[in-house]
XYZ file of C-alpha atoms in Angstrom:
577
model
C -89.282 -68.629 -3.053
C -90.224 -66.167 -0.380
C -88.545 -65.157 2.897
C -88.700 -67.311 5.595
C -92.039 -68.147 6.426
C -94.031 -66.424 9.133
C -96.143 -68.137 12.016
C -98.784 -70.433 11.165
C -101.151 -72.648 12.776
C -99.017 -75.521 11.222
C -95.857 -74.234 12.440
C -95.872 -77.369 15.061
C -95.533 -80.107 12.219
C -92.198 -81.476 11.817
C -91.356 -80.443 8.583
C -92.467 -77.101 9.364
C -89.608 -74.529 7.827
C -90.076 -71.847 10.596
C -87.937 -71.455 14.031
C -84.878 -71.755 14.970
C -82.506 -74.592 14.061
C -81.306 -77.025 16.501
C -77.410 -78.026 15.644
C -75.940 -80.726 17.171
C -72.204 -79.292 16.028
C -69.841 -76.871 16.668
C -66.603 -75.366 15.338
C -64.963 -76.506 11.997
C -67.921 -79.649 12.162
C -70.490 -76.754 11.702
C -68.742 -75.631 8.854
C -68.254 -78.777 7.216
C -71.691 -79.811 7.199
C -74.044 -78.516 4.366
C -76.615 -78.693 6.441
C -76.068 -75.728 8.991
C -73.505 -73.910 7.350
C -74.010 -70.449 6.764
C -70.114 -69.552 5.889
C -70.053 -65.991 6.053
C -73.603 -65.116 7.122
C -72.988 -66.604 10.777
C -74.740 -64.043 12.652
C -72.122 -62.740 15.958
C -74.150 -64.408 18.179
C -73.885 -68.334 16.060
C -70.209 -67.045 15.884
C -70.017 -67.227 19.840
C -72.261 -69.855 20.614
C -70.909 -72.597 17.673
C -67.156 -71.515 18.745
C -66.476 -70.466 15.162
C -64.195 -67.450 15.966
C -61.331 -67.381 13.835
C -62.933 -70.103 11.682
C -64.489 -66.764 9.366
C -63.514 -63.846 8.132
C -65.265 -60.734 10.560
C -67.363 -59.305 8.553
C -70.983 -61.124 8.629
C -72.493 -61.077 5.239
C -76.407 -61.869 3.729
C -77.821 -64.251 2.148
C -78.261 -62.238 -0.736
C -74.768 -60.690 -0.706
C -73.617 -64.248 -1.130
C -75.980 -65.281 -4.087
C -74.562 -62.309 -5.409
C -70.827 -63.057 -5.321
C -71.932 -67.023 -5.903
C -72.845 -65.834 -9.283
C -69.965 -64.258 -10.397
C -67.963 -67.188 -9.642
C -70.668 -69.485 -11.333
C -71.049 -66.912 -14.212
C -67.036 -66.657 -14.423
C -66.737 -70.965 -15.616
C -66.339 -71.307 -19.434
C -68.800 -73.948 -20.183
C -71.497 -75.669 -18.873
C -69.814 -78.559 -17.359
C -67.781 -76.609 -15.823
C -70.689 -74.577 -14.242
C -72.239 -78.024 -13.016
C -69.042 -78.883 -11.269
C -68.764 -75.849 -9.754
C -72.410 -76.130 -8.303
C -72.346 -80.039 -7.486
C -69.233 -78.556 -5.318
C -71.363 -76.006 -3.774
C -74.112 -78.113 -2.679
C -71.791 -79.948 -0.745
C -70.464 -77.058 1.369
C -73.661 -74.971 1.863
C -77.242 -76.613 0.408
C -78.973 -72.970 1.582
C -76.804 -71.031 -0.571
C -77.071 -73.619 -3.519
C -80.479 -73.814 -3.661
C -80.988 -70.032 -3.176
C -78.692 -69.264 -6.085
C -80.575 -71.861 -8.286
C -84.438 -70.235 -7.157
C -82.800 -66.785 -8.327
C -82.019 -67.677 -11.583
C -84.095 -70.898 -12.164
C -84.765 -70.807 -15.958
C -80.736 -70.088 -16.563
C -79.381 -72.869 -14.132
C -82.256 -75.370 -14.611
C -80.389 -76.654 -17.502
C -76.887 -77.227 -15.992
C -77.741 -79.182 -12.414
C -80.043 -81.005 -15.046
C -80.419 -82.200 -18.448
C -78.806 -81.756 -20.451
C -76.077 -80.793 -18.500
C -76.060 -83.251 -15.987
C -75.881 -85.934 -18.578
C -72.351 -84.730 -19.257
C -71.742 -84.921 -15.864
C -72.958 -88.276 -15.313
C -70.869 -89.277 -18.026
C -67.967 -88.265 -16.217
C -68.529 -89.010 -12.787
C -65.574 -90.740 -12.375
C -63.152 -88.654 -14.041
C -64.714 -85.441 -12.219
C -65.572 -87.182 -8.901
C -64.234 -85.312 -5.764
C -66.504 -86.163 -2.892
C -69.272 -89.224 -2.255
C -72.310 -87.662 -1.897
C -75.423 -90.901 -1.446
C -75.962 -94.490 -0.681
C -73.806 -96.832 -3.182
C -74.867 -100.206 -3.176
C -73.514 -102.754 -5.296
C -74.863 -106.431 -6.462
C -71.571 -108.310 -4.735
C -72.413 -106.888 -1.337
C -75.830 -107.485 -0.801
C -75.512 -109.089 2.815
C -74.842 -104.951 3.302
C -77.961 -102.970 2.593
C -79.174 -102.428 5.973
C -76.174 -101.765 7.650
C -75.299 -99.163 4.353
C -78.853 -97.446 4.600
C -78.035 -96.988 8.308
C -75.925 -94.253 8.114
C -78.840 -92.151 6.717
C -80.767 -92.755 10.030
C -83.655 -94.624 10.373
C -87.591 -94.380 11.013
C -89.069 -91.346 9.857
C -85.936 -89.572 9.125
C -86.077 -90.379 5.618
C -89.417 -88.863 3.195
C -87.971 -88.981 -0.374
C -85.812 -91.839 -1.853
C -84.682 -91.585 -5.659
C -82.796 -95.066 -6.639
C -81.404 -95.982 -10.165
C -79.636 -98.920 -11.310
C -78.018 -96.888 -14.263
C -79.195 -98.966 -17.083
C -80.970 -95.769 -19.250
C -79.621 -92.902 -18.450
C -80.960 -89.158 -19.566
C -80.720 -90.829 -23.202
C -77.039 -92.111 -23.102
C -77.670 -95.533 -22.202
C -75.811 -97.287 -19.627
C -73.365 -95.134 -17.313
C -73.136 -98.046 -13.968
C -72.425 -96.319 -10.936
C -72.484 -92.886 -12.456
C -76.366 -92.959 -12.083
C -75.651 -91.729 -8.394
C -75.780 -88.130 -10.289
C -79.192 -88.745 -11.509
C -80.575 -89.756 -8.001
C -78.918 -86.418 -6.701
C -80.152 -84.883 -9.133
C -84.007 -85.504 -9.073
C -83.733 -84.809 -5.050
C -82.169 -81.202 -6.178
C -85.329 -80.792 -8.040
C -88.011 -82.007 -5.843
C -86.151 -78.689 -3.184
C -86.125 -76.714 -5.548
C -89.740 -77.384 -7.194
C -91.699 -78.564 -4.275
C -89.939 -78.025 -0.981
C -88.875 -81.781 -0.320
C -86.500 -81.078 2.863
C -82.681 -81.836 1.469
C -82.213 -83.155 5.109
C -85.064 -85.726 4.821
C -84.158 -87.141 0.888
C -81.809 -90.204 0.563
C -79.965 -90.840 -3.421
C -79.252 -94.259 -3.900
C -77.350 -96.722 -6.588
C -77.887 -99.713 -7.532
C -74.443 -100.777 -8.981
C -75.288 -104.059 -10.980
C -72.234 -103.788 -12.803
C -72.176 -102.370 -16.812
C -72.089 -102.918 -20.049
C -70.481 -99.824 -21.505
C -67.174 -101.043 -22.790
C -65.815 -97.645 -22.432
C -66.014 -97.256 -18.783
C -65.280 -101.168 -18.015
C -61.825 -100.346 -19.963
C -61.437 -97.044 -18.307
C -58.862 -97.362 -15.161
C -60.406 -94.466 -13.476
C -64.225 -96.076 -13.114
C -65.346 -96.097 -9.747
C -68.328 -99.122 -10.275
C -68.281 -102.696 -9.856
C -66.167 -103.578 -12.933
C -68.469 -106.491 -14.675
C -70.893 -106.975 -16.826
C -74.318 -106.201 -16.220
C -75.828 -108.406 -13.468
C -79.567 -109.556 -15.302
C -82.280 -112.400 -13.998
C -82.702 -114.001 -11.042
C -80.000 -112.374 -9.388
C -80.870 -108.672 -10.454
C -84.187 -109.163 -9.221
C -83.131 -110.166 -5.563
C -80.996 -107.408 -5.785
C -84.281 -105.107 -6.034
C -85.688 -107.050 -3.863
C -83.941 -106.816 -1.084
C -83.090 -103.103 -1.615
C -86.623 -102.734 -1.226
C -87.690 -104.194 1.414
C -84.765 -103.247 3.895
C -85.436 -99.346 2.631
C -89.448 -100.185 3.679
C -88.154 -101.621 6.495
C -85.607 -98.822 7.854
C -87.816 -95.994 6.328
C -91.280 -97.348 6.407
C -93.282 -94.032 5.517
C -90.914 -93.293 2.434
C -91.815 -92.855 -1.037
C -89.742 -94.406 -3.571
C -88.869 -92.926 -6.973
C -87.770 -95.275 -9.532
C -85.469 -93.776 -12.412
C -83.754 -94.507 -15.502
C -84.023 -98.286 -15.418
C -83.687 -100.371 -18.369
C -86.671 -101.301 -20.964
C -86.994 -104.502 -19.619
C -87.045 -103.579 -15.977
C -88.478 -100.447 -15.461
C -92.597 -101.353 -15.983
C -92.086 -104.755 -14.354
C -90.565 -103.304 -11.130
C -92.751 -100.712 -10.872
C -95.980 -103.023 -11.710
C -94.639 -105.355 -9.101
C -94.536 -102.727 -6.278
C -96.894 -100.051 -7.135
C -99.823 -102.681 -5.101
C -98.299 -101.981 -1.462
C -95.464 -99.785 -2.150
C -95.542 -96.008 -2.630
C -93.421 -95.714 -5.289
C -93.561 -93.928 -8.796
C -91.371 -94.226 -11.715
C -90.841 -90.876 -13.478
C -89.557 -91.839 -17.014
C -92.968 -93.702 -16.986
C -95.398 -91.992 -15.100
C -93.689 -88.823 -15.235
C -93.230 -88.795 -18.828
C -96.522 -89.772 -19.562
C -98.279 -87.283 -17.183
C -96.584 -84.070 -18.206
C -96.868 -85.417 -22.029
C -100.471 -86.011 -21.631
C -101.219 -82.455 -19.958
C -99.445 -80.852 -23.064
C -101.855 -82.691 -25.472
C -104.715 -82.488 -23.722
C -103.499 -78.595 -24.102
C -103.226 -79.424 -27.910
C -105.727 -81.166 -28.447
C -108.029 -78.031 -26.975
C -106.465 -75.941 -29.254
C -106.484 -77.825 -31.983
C -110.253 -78.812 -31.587
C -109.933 -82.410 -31.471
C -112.162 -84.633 -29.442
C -110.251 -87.550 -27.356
C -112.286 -90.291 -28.752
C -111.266 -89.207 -32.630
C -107.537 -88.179 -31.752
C -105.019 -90.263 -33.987
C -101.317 -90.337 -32.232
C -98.064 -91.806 -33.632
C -95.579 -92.228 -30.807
C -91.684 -93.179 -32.176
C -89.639 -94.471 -29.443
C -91.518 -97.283 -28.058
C -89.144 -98.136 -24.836
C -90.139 -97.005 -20.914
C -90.820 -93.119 -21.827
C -93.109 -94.251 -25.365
C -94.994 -96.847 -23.967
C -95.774 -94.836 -20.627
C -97.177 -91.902 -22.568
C -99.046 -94.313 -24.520
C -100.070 -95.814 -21.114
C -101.174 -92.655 -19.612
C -103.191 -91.630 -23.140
C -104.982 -94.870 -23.080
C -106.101 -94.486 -19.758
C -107.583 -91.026 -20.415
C -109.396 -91.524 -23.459
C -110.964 -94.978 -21.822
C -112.070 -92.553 -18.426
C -113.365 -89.597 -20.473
C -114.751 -91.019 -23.385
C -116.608 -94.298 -22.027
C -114.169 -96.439 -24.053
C -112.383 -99.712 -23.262
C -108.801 -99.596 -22.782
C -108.328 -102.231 -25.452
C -110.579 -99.380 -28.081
C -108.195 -96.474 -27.088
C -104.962 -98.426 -27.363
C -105.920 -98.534 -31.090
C -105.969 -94.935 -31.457
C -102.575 -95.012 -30.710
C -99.346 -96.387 -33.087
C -96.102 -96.951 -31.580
C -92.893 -97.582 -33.199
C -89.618 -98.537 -32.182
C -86.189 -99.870 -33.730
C -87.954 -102.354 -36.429
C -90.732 -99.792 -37.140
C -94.079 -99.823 -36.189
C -95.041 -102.503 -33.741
C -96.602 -105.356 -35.117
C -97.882 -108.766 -33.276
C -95.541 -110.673 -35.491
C -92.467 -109.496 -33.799
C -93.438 -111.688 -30.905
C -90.911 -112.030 -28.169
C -89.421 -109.014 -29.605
C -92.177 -107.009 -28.360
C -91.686 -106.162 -24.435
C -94.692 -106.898 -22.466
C -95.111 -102.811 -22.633
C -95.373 -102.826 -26.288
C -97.840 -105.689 -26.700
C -101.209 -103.470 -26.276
C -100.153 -101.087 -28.777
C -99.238 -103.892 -31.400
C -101.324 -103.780 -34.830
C -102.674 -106.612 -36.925
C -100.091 -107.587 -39.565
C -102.974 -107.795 -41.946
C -103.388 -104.166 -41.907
C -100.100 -103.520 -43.028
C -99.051 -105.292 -45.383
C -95.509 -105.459 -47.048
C -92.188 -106.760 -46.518
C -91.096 -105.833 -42.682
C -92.956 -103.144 -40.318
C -93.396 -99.877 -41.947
C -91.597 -97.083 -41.348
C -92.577 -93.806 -39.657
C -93.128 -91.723 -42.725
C -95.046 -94.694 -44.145
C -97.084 -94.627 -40.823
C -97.801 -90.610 -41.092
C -99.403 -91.242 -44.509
C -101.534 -93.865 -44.211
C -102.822 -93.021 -40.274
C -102.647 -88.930 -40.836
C -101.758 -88.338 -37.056
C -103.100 -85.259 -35.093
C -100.154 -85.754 -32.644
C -96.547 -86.874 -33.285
C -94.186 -87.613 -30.144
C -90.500 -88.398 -30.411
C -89.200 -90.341 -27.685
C -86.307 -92.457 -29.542
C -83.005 -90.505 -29.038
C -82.723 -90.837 -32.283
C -81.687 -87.509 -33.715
C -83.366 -85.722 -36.673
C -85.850 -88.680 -37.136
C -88.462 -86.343 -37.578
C -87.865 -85.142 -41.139
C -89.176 -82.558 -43.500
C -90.848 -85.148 -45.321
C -92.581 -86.667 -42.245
C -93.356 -83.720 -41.082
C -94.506 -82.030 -44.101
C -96.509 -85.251 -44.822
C -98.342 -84.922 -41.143
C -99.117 -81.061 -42.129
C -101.188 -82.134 -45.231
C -103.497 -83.636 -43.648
C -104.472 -82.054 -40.138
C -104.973 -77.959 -39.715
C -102.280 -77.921 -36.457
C -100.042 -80.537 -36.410
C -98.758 -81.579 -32.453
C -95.490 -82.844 -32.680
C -93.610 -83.031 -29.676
C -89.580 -83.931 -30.013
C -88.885 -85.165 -26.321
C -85.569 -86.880 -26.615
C -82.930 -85.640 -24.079
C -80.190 -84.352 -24.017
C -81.007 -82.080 -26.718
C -78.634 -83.417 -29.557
C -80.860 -86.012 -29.587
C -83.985 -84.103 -30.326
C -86.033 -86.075 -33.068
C -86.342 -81.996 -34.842
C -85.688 -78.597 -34.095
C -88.865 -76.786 -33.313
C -86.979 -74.221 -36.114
C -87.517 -76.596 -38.898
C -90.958 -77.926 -37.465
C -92.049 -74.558 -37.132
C -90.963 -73.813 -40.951
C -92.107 -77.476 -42.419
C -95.986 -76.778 -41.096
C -95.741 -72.776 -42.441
C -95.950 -71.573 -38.299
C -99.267 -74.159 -37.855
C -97.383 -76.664 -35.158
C -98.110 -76.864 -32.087
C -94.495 -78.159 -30.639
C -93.837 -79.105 -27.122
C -89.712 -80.122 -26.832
C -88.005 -82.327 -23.883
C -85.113 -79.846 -23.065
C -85.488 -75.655 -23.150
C -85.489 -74.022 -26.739
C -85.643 -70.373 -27.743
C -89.089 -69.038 -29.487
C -89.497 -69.341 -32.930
C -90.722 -66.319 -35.776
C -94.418 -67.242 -36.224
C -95.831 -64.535 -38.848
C -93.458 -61.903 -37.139
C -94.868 -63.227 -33.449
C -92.509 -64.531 -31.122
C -94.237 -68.039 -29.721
C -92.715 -69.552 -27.121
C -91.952 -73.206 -27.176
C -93.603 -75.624 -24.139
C -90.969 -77.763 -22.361
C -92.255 -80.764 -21.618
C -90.131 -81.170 -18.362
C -90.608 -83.755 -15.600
C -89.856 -81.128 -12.531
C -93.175 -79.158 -14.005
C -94.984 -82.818 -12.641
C -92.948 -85.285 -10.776
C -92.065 -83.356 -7.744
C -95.512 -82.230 -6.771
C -96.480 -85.644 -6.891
C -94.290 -86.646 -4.317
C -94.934 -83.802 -2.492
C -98.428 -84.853 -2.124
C -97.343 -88.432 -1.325
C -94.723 -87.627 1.367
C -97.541 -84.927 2.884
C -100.695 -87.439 3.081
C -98.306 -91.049 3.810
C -100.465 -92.567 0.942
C -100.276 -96.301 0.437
C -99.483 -96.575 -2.986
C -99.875 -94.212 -5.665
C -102.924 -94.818 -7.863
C -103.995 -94.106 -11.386
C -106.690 -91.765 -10.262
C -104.265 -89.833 -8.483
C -101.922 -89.417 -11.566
C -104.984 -88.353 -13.842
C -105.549 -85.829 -10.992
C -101.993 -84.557 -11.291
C -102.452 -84.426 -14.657
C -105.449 -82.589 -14.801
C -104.019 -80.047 -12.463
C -101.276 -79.336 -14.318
C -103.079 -79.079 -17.670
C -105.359 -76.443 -16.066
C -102.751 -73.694 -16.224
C -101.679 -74.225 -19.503
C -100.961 -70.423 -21.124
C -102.560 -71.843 -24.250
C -106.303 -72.655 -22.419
C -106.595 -68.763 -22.352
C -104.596 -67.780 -25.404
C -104.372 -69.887 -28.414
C -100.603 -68.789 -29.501
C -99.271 -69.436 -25.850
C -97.510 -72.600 -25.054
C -99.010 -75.876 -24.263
C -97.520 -76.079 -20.523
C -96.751 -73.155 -18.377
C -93.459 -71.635 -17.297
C -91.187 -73.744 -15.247
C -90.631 -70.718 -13.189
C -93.995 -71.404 -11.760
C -93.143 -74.489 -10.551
C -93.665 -74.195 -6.826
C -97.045 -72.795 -7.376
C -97.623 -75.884 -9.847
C -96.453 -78.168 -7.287
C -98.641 -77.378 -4.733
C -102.134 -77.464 -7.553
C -100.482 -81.150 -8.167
C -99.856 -81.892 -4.484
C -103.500 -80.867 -3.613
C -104.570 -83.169 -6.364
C -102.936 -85.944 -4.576
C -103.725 -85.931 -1.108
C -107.586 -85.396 -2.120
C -107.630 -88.418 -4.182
C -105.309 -90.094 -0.969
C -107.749 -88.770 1.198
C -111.112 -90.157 -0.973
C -109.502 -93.418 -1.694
C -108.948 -94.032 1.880
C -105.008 -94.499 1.079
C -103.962 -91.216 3.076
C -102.347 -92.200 6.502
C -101.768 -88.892 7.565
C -103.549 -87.538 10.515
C -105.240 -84.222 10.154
C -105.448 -83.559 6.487
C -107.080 -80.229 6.422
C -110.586 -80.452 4.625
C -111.021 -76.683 3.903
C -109.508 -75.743 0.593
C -107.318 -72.604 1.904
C -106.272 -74.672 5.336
C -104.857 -77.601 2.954
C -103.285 -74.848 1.051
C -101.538 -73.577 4.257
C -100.778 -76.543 5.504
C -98.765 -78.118 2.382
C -96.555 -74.198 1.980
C -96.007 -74.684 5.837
C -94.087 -78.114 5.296
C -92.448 -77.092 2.097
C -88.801 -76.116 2.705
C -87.364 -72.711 1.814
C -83.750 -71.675 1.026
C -83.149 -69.154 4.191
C -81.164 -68.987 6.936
C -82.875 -70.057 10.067
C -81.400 -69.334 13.773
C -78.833 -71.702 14.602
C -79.915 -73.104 18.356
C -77.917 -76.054 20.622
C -79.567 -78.804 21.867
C -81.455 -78.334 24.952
């Protein structure tokens, strides 16, 4: 992230990050707000002004000088829990400094304020919890919403709202009002990623109860202790969250996450018509998935309309991937959708999905069910029985079921195609289906591997080549960057197959076959803003873009989305007038 930015003709927009600050607060409530609170980088003047004399030690300090001393503090905790806590404390004091000291060393931290460390987190929230930080709203207290959204203001104070109800969390299942974390969480990212203001984002909860034993036994859990609210009662819930957040924020985009298999498509496919909303373990998963095989598949020299894919995991990440393929391989290669679902095989718990399960399957699963008659035998087959018989180009692990993918599967893919794909995307990462290690020896260095969480590069023919991380925050926060910036509608399929096209087009492995399938997460910001661009065109050609004066000119849109994307700096500090 750069210094603050300098005038522009779009430094009159409201979410424009350059001027001075107006701050309604002074003395200790400056301070105590994470807002406006510089700590030890008041300048004299904000000292005199804010009445913070004798609040601070004299001597005025940088922004730098504090990243600086942040770190050894950070760097001093003895695991990465620890390191979380200390950051999820340091948000709340001073979000400048946080998010500064995150940009500077992005590919070290990105880990621990996310997955996997913030599924350890999350897993604790009530053991570790110290101070609220979002909207918690539970199932029992419904006649509440509005008056709980309320204290986050109102109108168009509001751009970016992540809500979970805690069901499927990061791969460790159902963690009730700990999902808070997650909400946080994905805000965090869209900052850091795409310059979604902190001040404009709203985390919520939806506490439905739970069905983890161990936390409904555990005296210290801070959620509503029952079991799991389901049916006609869960739905109102979701319901009504919904529309009072349309109808206190009316202009915000909603991000669904981590809610169960049997919720998550039907929520979203309910109010992705007239809602701007987006569900990342879906359409997230599947669009930064898709990118990396449409990388693959370059490489590799594989046509869409021939490409064979086995995809084990079948629940909301699986069966959105296998969504978002479908979809592409129908648009580019003149195919029905019904054709290109059968280039795809899913499995799940059973095995592969077959129409006989019936009301086993979930209404996700049921395109990518096959004909029992082609498989024939006692029960659905299992995945290395699938690998033989369909001889997949592409292999993606989405089951958290660790070390699934074994040397005989993968040896088994490897004898029949020249560069296998295989993709291990279960989080956190001791639930990886394989260690790109062990895929990278199975296949004699031919795989092309793209993992959920970070991995070190692996000895290819004394090469180093560096594994693709198929993360979410390389996708999802551009997208809503280019939703919040054009007020679209809804969010269409076009415009996901745009994002998805722009963030395939900087794949490292378009201009050199032994680089990775996805680029760098430290380019995210530029990423963001190729995605965001993406976006707001399609918003703008679709007719769904409320915005007023959406530049036209390539370069002017460019300006115009950096001017609204906030930066980590330290802007003047200014009372009201």
């Amino acid at each position: 992230m750069s210094a603050l930015p300098g005038s522009s003709k779009f430094s009159h927009l409201p979410r424009a990050t350059s001027g001075p600050l107006v701050c309604p607060y002074e003395g200790r409530d400056v301070l105590q707000s994470s807002q406006f609170n510089k700590g030890s980088a008041f300048t004299e003047e904000e000292r005199r002004s804010f009445k913070l004399h004798g609040l601070l030690p004299p001597n005025i300090q940088t922004l730098e000088e504090q990243v600086q001393r942040a770190y050894e503090q950070y760097s001093s905790r003895d695991n990465d829990l620890a390191k979380n806590t200390f950051m999820a404390s340091m948000k709340v004091q001073n979000e400048v400094l946080y998010y500064k000291l995150i940009d500077t060393h992005l590919k070290e931290m990105l880990s621990i304020i996310y997955t996997p460390t913030e599924g350890d987190a999350i897993q604790n929230y009530s053991r570790l919890f110290r101070k609220p930080e979002g909207c918690f709203l539970n199932i029992r207290d419904q006649d509440r919403i509005e008056e709980c959204l309320s204290n986050f203001g109102g109108g168009e104070e509001v751009d970016y709202i992540v809500v979970s109800d805690g069901e499927e969390i990061l791969g460790i299942g159902d963690q009730g009002v700990g999902a808070i974390l997650i909400s946080v969480a994905k805000l965090a990212l869209t900052t850091l990623c795409a310059g979604i203001h902190p001040a404009r984002q709203l985390p919520v909860v939806l506490d439905c109860g739970t069905d983890n034993e161990s936390l409904l036994k555990d005296e210290l859990y801070l959620g509503l202790r029952q079991s799991r609210a389901r049916g006609k009662e869960y739905d109102q819930f979701v319901e009504n969250f919904v529309a009072t957040a349309r109808k206190m924020f009316p202009r915000a985009y909603i991000h669904f996450e981590d809610f169960g298999l049997h919720n998550a498509k039907r929520i979203l496919e309910k109010f992705q018509p007239h809602v701007p909303c987006f569900n990342d373990d879906i359409q997230g998963t599947g669009c930064v998935t898709l990118a990396a095989l449409l990388s693959g598949f370059h490489v590799s020299d594989v046509k869409l309309e021939d490409v064979r894919v086995v995809i084990f995991g079948s629940g909301s990440a699986g069966t959105g991937i296998a969504e978002q393929l479908a979809d592409t391989i129908a648009t580019e290669t003149d195919k029905s959708k019904e054709e290109a679902s059968k280039q795809i095989w899913c499995l799940d718990k059973p095995g592969l999905l077959l129409k006989s399960l019936g009301d086993q399957l979930t209404p996700a699963q049921v395109p990518y069910a096959r004909d029992d008659d082609d498989w024939p035998g006692e029960g659905p087959p299992d995945l290395l029985s699938v690998v033989k018989k369909v001889k997949p180009h592409a292999l993606i692990g989405t089951s958290t079921k660790p070390k699934s993918f074994t040397e005989d599967v993968i040896r088994e893919m490897a004898k029949h195609v020249e560069q296998p794909i295989v993709f291990p995307l279960s989080n956190p990462t001791r639930l990886h289906e394989a260690q790109p290690e062990d895929i990278n020896q199975w296949t004699d260095g031919r795989a092309l591997i793209a993992t959920g969480s970070p991995f070190p590069p692996v000895d290819r023919n004394g090469v180093k080549y560096k594994i693709a991380e198929c993360n979410n925050s390389t996708c999802f926060p551009g997208i809503g960057l280019g939703a919040v910036l054009s007020r679209t509608r809804t969010i269409s399929n076009k415009m996901l197959v745009g994002a998805v096209k722009a963030l395939a087009a900087r794949s490292p492995a378009l201009q050199d076959p032994n680089g990775p399938l996805l680029p760098d997460v430290g380019d995210v910001r530029e990423l963001s803003i190729d995605i965001a661009k993406a976006i707001i065109k399609t918003a703008v050609k679709e007719g769904s873009a409320e915005e007023e004066g959406i530049p036209t000119d390539e370069d002017e849109l460019d300006e115009w989305i950096r001017a609204q994307m906030w930066e980590p700096v330290y802007r003047p500090l200014v009372k009201p007038q």
